[in-house]
Every structure is written in C-alpha cells, then in structure tokens.
Amino acid sequence: FSLKEIDTVLVVGKKTPISIYEPVKKEFDYDLASYSKALESYRNKDFDKAISLWNKCIEINPEDLAAKYMID
C-alpha cells in the first residue's frame, strides 16, 4: 500500500490542521500524482484544473470516492 493525502482538516480541540490519508493499493499508485496535483490546484483556488485532474483520477479508478467527493 501507498498513502494518498485526502485533505487537511481542522479537528475539534486542535489548533493546528491535520492531514488525513487513505491507503492505496499498489496498482493505483499512478493515480497518486494526479490526485496530489488536483489537491494542490484546489488549495491554490484553481478549481477548474483540480476538477479536471480529479476526473482523470476517476477515469483511472472509478472507485476513487475521495476524488468524487472533492469534485462535489
């Protein structure tokens, strides 16, 4: 397994945001770069690019619930 950063969130009782990760099977490792670039684009408010990259992730792995969630 590899780890894919899903997002950074604020947790009740914490002052510093934490990153959350999802384990990814090795056969979907090639999806990690696209998801990371999409997350970076999202954080930079380049939403069109982020959506395009997340759609690429879904094409590679139709079960990528994180990408589907982030698009919504």
Short mmCIF file of C-alpha atoms in Angstrom, two decimals:
data_model
loop_
_atom_site.label_atom_id
_atom_site.label_comp_id
_atom_site.label_asym_id
_atom_site.label_seq_id
_atom_site.Cartn_x
_atom_site.Cartn_y
_atom_site.Cartn_z
CA PHE A 1 0.00 0.00 0.00
CA SER A 2 0.89 3.62 -0.55
CA LEU A 3 -0.74 6.57 1.19
CA LYS A 4 -2.75 9.27 -0.57
CA GLU A 5 -3.28 12.59 1.20
CA ILE A 6 -7.01 13.25 1.09
CA ASP A 7 -7.13 16.72 2.62
CA THR A 8 -6.19 18.82 5.60
CA VAL A 9 -8.89 19.31 8.23
CA LEU A 10 -9.46 21.08 11.50
CA VAL A 11 -10.23 18.73 14.35
CA VAL A 12 -12.25 19.78 17.38
CA GLY A 13 -9.89 20.53 20.23
CA LYS A 14 -6.84 21.09 17.98
CA LYS A 15 -5.47 24.44 16.86
CA THR A 16 -3.37 23.05 14.04
CA PRO A 17 -4.95 21.39 10.98
CA ILE A 18 -4.06 17.74 10.39
CA SER A 19 -3.66 15.86 7.14
CA ILE A 20 -5.77 12.78 6.55
CA TYR A 21 -4.62 9.91 4.35
CA GLU A 22 -6.10 6.91 2.58
CA PRO A 23 -4.22 3.68 1.86
CA VAL A 24 -3.99 2.99 -1.87
CA LYS A 25 -3.33 -0.38 -3.49
CA LYS A 26 -0.10 -0.52 -5.49
CA GLU A 27 -1.98 -0.93 -8.79
CA PHE A 28 -3.35 2.61 -8.34
CA ASP A 29 0.00 4.23 -7.46
CA TYR A 30 0.00 6.00 -10.83
CA ASP A 31 -3.15 7.82 -9.65
CA LEU A 32 -1.34 9.43 -6.71
CA ALA A 33 0.41 12.12 -8.75
CA SER A 34 -2.84 13.27 -10.36
CA TYR A 35 -4.65 13.39 -7.04
CA SER A 36 -1.79 15.32 -5.40
CA LYS A 37 -1.73 17.85 -8.25
CA ALA A 38 -5.51 18.21 -8.02
CA LEU A 39 -5.32 18.84 -4.27
CA GLU A 40 -2.59 21.44 -4.81
CA SER A 41 -4.68 23.16 -7.51
CA TYR A 42 -7.70 23.13 -5.19
CA ARG A 43 -5.68 24.74 -2.41
CA ASN A 44 -4.48 27.39 -4.90
CA LYS A 45 -8.12 28.05 -5.85
CA ASP A 46 -7.61 26.74 -9.41
CA PHE A 47 -10.84 24.76 -9.24
CA ASP A 48 -11.17 24.02 -12.97
CA LYS A 49 -7.74 22.37 -13.04
CA ALA A 50 -8.48 20.48 -9.81
CA ILE A 51 -11.76 19.12 -11.18
CA SER A 52 -10.09 18.10 -14.42
CA LEU A 53 -7.38 16.19 -12.55
CA TRP A 54 -9.87 14.54 -10.20
CA ASN A 55 -11.89 13.43 -13.22
CA LYS A 56 -8.67 11.86 -14.55
CA CYS A 57 -8.33 10.02 -11.23
CA ILE A 58 -11.88 8.69 -11.60
CA GLU A 59 -11.13 7.52 -15.15
CA ILE A 60 -8.13 5.59 -13.82
CA ASN A 61 -10.00 4.26 -10.79
CA PRO A 62 -13.82 4.56 -10.93
CA GLU A 63 -13.94 3.61 -7.22
CA ASP A 64 -11.98 6.73 -6.16
CA LEU A 65 -14.50 8.08 -3.68
CA ALA A 66 -12.14 10.82 -2.45
CA ALA A 67 -11.90 12.35 -5.95
CA LYS A 68 -15.69 12.13 -6.39
CA TYR A 69 -16.22 13.79 -3.02
CA MET A 70 -13.77 16.60 -3.74
CA ILE A 71 -15.46 17.35 -7.08
CA ASP A 72 -18.80 17.70 -5.30
#
